[in-house]
Amino acid sequence: MDCIFCKIVDGELPAKKVYEDEHVVAFHDINPIAPVHVLMIPKKHIPSLLAIGEADKELIGHLHLSLQKVAEAMDVKESGFRVVTNIGTHGQQTVFHLHYHLIGGRQLEWTM
Ligand code: 5GP
Ligand code: ZN
């Protein structure tokens, strides 16, 4: 499958990983918008939040618990951070493998 993030999962493309287990992997965004900008993905290819199915409930819960671990590892647990998933055209999704941006390390604004 021609998916950048599947290639990162498979080790075909390099990435600066900050967390990995059997089901998920987190790595630095190649084009960070803040001092901390990590992408958390399931290893399973799911195109977006809209494609999450009943069978993925446990995986998505696990992914959220893993986000807590990444926040701690990146030292933003106390200062706060933002978790975002972009969906489709208006959401400006560019990679169609479910991913959560974990953004922090500076004061964020809320402008769209
Ligand atoms: P989206 O726009 O789909 O929400 O987010 C995709 C993100 O993936 C972007 O922030 C982009 O910088 C990042 N990205 C795209 N290609 C690569 C890559 O090859 N490696 C890494 N680490 N990040 C990537
Ligand atoms: Zn994929």
PDB file of C-alpha atoms and ligand atoms in Angstrom:
ATOM      1  CA  MET A   1       0.000   0.000   0.000  1.00  0.00           C
ATOM      2  CA  ASP A   2       1.321   3.412  -0.941  1.00  0.00           C
ATOM      3  CA  CYS A   3       0.992   5.008   2.488  1.00  0.00           C
ATOM      4  CA  ILE A   4       3.833   7.029   4.052  1.00  0.00           C
ATOM      5  CA  PHE A   5       2.832   6.130   7.593  1.00  0.00           C
ATOM      6  CA  CYS A   6       2.513   2.397   6.813  1.00  0.00           C
ATOM      7  CA  LYS A   7       6.068   2.659   5.448  1.00  0.00           C
ATOM      8  CA  ILE A   8       7.200   4.221   8.733  1.00  0.00           C
ATOM      9  CA  VAL A   9       5.474   1.377  10.611  1.00  0.00           C
ATOM     10  CA  ASP A  10       7.246  -1.164   8.397  1.00  0.00           C
ATOM     11  CA  GLY A  11      10.613   0.597   8.732  1.00  0.00           C
ATOM     12  CA  GLU A  12      10.775   1.349   4.987  1.00  0.00           C
ATOM     13  CA  LEU A  13      10.880   5.080   5.766  1.00  0.00           C
ATOM     14  CA  PRO A  14      12.893   6.535   8.655  1.00  0.00           C
ATOM     15  CA  ALA A  15      11.238   8.440  11.494  1.00  0.00           C
ATOM     16  CA  LYS A  16      12.385   9.844  14.822  1.00  0.00           C
ATOM     17  CA  LYS A  17      10.307   7.602  17.060  1.00  0.00           C
ATOM     18  CA  VAL A  18       9.492   8.651  20.605  1.00  0.00           C
ATOM     19  CA  TYR A  19       7.231   5.731  21.533  1.00  0.00           C
ATOM     20  CA  GLU A  20       6.389   2.340  20.075  1.00  0.00           C
ATOM     21  CA  ASP A  21       4.580  -0.784  21.171  1.00  0.00           C
ATOM     22  CA  GLU A  22       2.737  -3.642  19.480  1.00  0.00           C
ATOM     23  CA  HIS A  23      -0.195  -1.495  18.328  1.00  0.00           C
ATOM     24  CA  VAL A  24       0.901   2.143  17.998  1.00  0.00           C
ATOM     25  CA  VAL A  25       3.900   4.280  17.152  1.00  0.00           C
ATOM     26  CA  ALA A  26       4.668   7.950  17.842  1.00  0.00           C
ATOM     27  CA  PHE A  27       7.289   9.976  15.983  1.00  0.00           C
ATOM     28  CA  HIS A  28       8.323  13.592  15.435  1.00  0.00           C
ATOM     29  CA  ASP A  29       6.454  15.439  12.673  1.00  0.00           C
ATOM     30  CA  ILE A  30       8.819  16.197   9.793  1.00  0.00           C
ATOM     31  CA  ASN A  31       7.516  19.794   9.665  1.00  0.00           C
ATOM     32  CA  PRO A  32       6.911  20.802  13.297  1.00  0.00           C
ATOM     33  CA  ILE A  33       4.708  23.797  14.113  1.00  0.00           C
ATOM     34  CA  ALA A  34       5.767  23.918  17.772  1.00  0.00           C
ATOM     35  CA  PRO A  35       8.730  22.805  19.924  1.00  0.00           C
ATOM     36  CA  VAL A  36       6.840  19.549  20.539  1.00  0.00           C
ATOM     37  CA  HIS A  37       4.996  18.126  17.524  1.00  0.00           C
ATOM     38  CA  VAL A  38       4.598  14.380  17.592  1.00  0.00           C
ATOM     39  CA  LEU A  39       2.331  12.188  15.461  1.00  0.00           C
ATOM     40  CA  MET A  40       0.687   9.204  17.129  1.00  0.00           C
ATOM     41  CA  ILE A  41      -0.634   6.521  14.796  1.00  0.00           C
ATOM     42  CA  PRO A  42      -2.111   3.051  15.041  1.00  0.00           C
ATOM     43  CA  LYS A  43       0.031   0.488  13.224  1.00  0.00           C
ATOM     44  CA  LYS A  44      -3.155  -0.703  11.546  1.00  0.00           C
ATOM     45  CA  HIS A  45      -3.973   1.272   8.393  1.00  0.00           C
ATOM     46  CA  ILE A  46      -7.161   3.202   9.158  1.00  0.00           C
ATOM     47  CA  PRO A  47      -7.665   6.101   6.695  1.00  0.00           C
ATOM     48  CA  SER A  48      -9.161   8.606   9.163  1.00  0.00           C
ATOM     49  CA  LEU A  49     -11.333   8.973  12.259  1.00  0.00           C
ATOM     50  CA  LEU A  50     -14.351   8.324  10.034  1.00  0.00           C
ATOM     51  CA  ALA A  51     -13.033   4.847   9.196  1.00  0.00           C
ATOM     52  CA  ILE A  52     -12.688   3.722  12.814  1.00  0.00           C
ATOM     53  CA  GLY A  53     -14.930   0.699  13.302  1.00  0.00           C
ATOM     54  CA  GLU A  54     -16.481  -1.166  16.211  1.00  0.00           C
ATOM     55  CA  ALA A  55     -13.572  -3.622  16.099  1.00  0.00           C
ATOM     56  CA  ASP A  56     -11.110  -0.754  16.686  1.00  0.00           C
ATOM     57  CA  LYS A  57     -12.558   0.432  20.018  1.00  0.00           C
ATOM     58  CA  GLU A  58      -9.850  -1.187  22.116  1.00  0.00           C
ATOM     59  CA  LEU A  59      -7.104   0.014  19.779  1.00  0.00           C
ATOM     60  CA  ILE A  60      -8.310   3.620  19.949  1.00  0.00           C
ATOM     61  CA  GLY A  61      -8.525   3.492  23.729  1.00  0.00           C
ATOM     62  CA  HIS A  62      -5.002   2.115  23.818  1.00  0.00           C
ATOM     63  CA  LEU A  63      -3.846   4.890  21.501  1.00  0.00           C
ATOM     64  CA  HIS A  64      -5.241   7.527  23.876  1.00  0.00           C
ATOM     65  CA  LEU A  65      -3.516   5.935  26.871  1.00  0.00           C
ATOM     66  CA  SER A  66      -0.307   5.904  24.826  1.00  0.00           C
ATOM     67  CA  LEU A  67      -0.765   9.638  24.162  1.00  0.00           C
ATOM     68  CA  GLN A  68      -0.581  10.150  27.924  1.00  0.00           C
ATOM     69  CA  LYS A  69       2.770   8.358  27.958  1.00  0.00           C
ATOM     70  CA  VAL A  70       4.088  10.455  25.070  1.00  0.00           C
ATOM     71  CA  ALA A  71       2.953  13.672  26.794  1.00  0.00           C
ATOM     72  CA  GLU A  72       4.926  12.613  29.842  1.00  0.00           C
ATOM     73  CA  ALA A  73       7.985  11.602  27.795  1.00  0.00           C
ATOM     74  CA  MET A  74       7.917  14.945  25.936  1.00  0.00           C
ATOM     75  CA  ASP A  75       7.555  16.829  29.238  1.00  0.00           C
ATOM     76  CA  VAL A  76       4.330  18.648  28.359  1.00  0.00           C
ATOM     77  CA  LYS A  77       2.037  16.931  30.838  1.00  0.00           C
ATOM     78  CA  GLU A  78       2.181  19.822  33.323  1.00  0.00           C
ATOM     79  CA  SER A  79       2.316  22.705  30.822  1.00  0.00           C
ATOM     80  CA  GLY A  80      -0.491  21.333  28.650  1.00  0.00           C
ATOM     81  CA  PHE A  81      -0.700  20.520  24.986  1.00  0.00           C
ATOM     82  CA  ARG A  82      -3.172  19.911  22.161  1.00  0.00           C
ATOM     83  CA  VAL A  83      -4.243  16.723  20.390  1.00  0.00           C
ATOM     84  CA  VAL A  84      -5.681  17.170  16.893  1.00  0.00           C
ATOM     85  CA  THR A  85      -6.811  14.853  14.140  1.00  0.00           C
ATOM     86  CA  ASN A  86      -7.569  16.386  10.748  1.00  0.00           C
ATOM     87  CA  ILE A  87     -10.304  14.827   8.623  1.00  0.00           C
ATOM     88  CA  GLY A  88     -10.950  15.272   4.915  1.00  0.00           C
ATOM     89  CA  THR A  89     -10.790  18.391   2.760  1.00  0.00           C
ATOM     90  CA  HIS A  90     -11.987  21.093   5.152  1.00  0.00           C
ATOM     91  CA  GLY A  91      -9.956  19.460   7.915  1.00  0.00           C
ATOM     92  CA  GLN A  92      -6.882  19.746   5.652  1.00  0.00           C
ATOM     93  CA  GLN A  93      -5.953  16.098   6.087  1.00  0.00           C
ATOM     94  CA  THR A  94      -2.930  15.345   3.897  1.00  0.00           C
ATOM     95  CA  VAL A  95      -1.946  11.845   5.014  1.00  0.00           C
ATOM     96  CA  PHE A  96      -4.756   9.309   4.891  1.00  0.00           C
ATOM     97  CA  HIS A  97      -3.606   7.071   7.726  1.00  0.00           C
ATOM     98  CA  LEU A  98      -5.242   7.990  11.049  1.00  0.00           C
ATOM     99  CA  HIS A  99      -2.919  10.171  13.118  1.00  0.00           C
ATOM    100  CA  TYR A 100      -3.180  12.416  16.136  1.00  0.00           C
ATOM    101  CA  HIS A 101      -0.959  15.489  16.298  1.00  0.00           C
ATOM    102  CA  LEU A 102       0.352  16.092  19.837  1.00  0.00           C
ATOM    103  CA  ILE A 103       1.422  19.737  19.867  1.00  0.00           C
ATOM    104  CA  GLY A 104       2.947  21.717  22.716  1.00  0.00           C
ATOM    105  CA  GLY A 105       6.066  23.220  24.223  1.00  0.00           C
ATOM    106  CA  ARG A 106       4.771  26.790  23.783  1.00  0.00           C
ATOM    107  CA  GLN A 107       1.589  28.757  24.446  1.00  0.00           C
ATOM    108  CA  LEU A 108      -0.895  27.812  21.714  1.00  0.00           C
ATOM    109  CA  GLU A 109      -3.557  30.078  20.242  1.00  0.00           C
ATOM    110  CA  TRP A 110      -6.983  29.016  19.019  1.00  0.00           C
ATOM    111  CA  THR A 111      -7.204  30.476  15.517  1.00  0.00           C
ATOM    112  CA  MET A 112      -8.675  28.699  12.523  1.00  0.00           C
TER     113      MET A 112
HETATM  114  P1  5GP B   1      -2.303  16.044   8.261  1.00  0.00           P
HETATM  115  O1  5GP B   1      -2.085  17.259   7.410  1.00  0.00           O
HETATM  116  O2  5GP B   1      -2.738  14.868   7.421  1.00  0.00           O
HETATM  117  O3  5GP B   1      -3.151  16.256   9.459  1.00  0.00           O
HETATM  118  O4  5GP B   1      -0.884  15.708   8.897  1.00  0.00           O
HETATM  119  C1  5GP B   1       0.123  15.041   8.228  1.00  0.00           C
HETATM  120  C2  5GP B   1       1.402  15.399   8.939  1.00  0.00           C
HETATM  121  O5  5GP B   1       2.384  14.469   8.556  1.00  0.00           O
HETATM  122  C3  5GP B   1       1.947  16.789   8.585  1.00  0.00           C
HETATM  123  O6  5GP B   1       2.067  17.576   9.773  1.00  0.00           O
HETATM  124  C4  5GP B   1       3.295  16.498   7.939  1.00  0.00           C
HETATM  125  O7  5GP B   1       4.278  17.431   8.293  1.00  0.00           O
HETATM  126  C5  5GP B   1       3.615  15.117   8.451  1.00  0.00           C
HETATM  127  N1  5GP B   1       4.407  14.304   7.540  1.00  0.00           N
HETATM  128  C6  5GP B   1       4.210  14.131   6.212  1.00  0.00           C
HETATM  129  N2  5GP B   1       5.118  13.276   5.708  1.00  0.00           N
HETATM  130  C7  5GP B   1       5.907  12.893   6.753  1.00  0.00           C
HETATM  131  C8  5GP B   1       7.030  12.011   6.856  1.00  0.00           C
HETATM  132  O8  5GP B   1       7.490  11.397   5.888  1.00  0.00           O
HETATM  133  N3  5GP B   1       7.586  11.889   8.083  1.00  0.00           N
HETATM  134  C9  5GP B   1       7.111  12.552   9.180  1.00  0.00           C
HETATM  135  N4  5GP B   1       7.727  12.346  10.338  1.00  0.00           N
HETATM  136  N5  5GP B   1       6.041  13.372   9.117  1.00  0.00           N
HETATM  137  C10 5GP B   1       5.461  13.552   7.914  1.00  0.00           C
HETATM  138 ZN    ZN B   2      -1.199   3.523   6.242  1.00  0.00          ZN
END
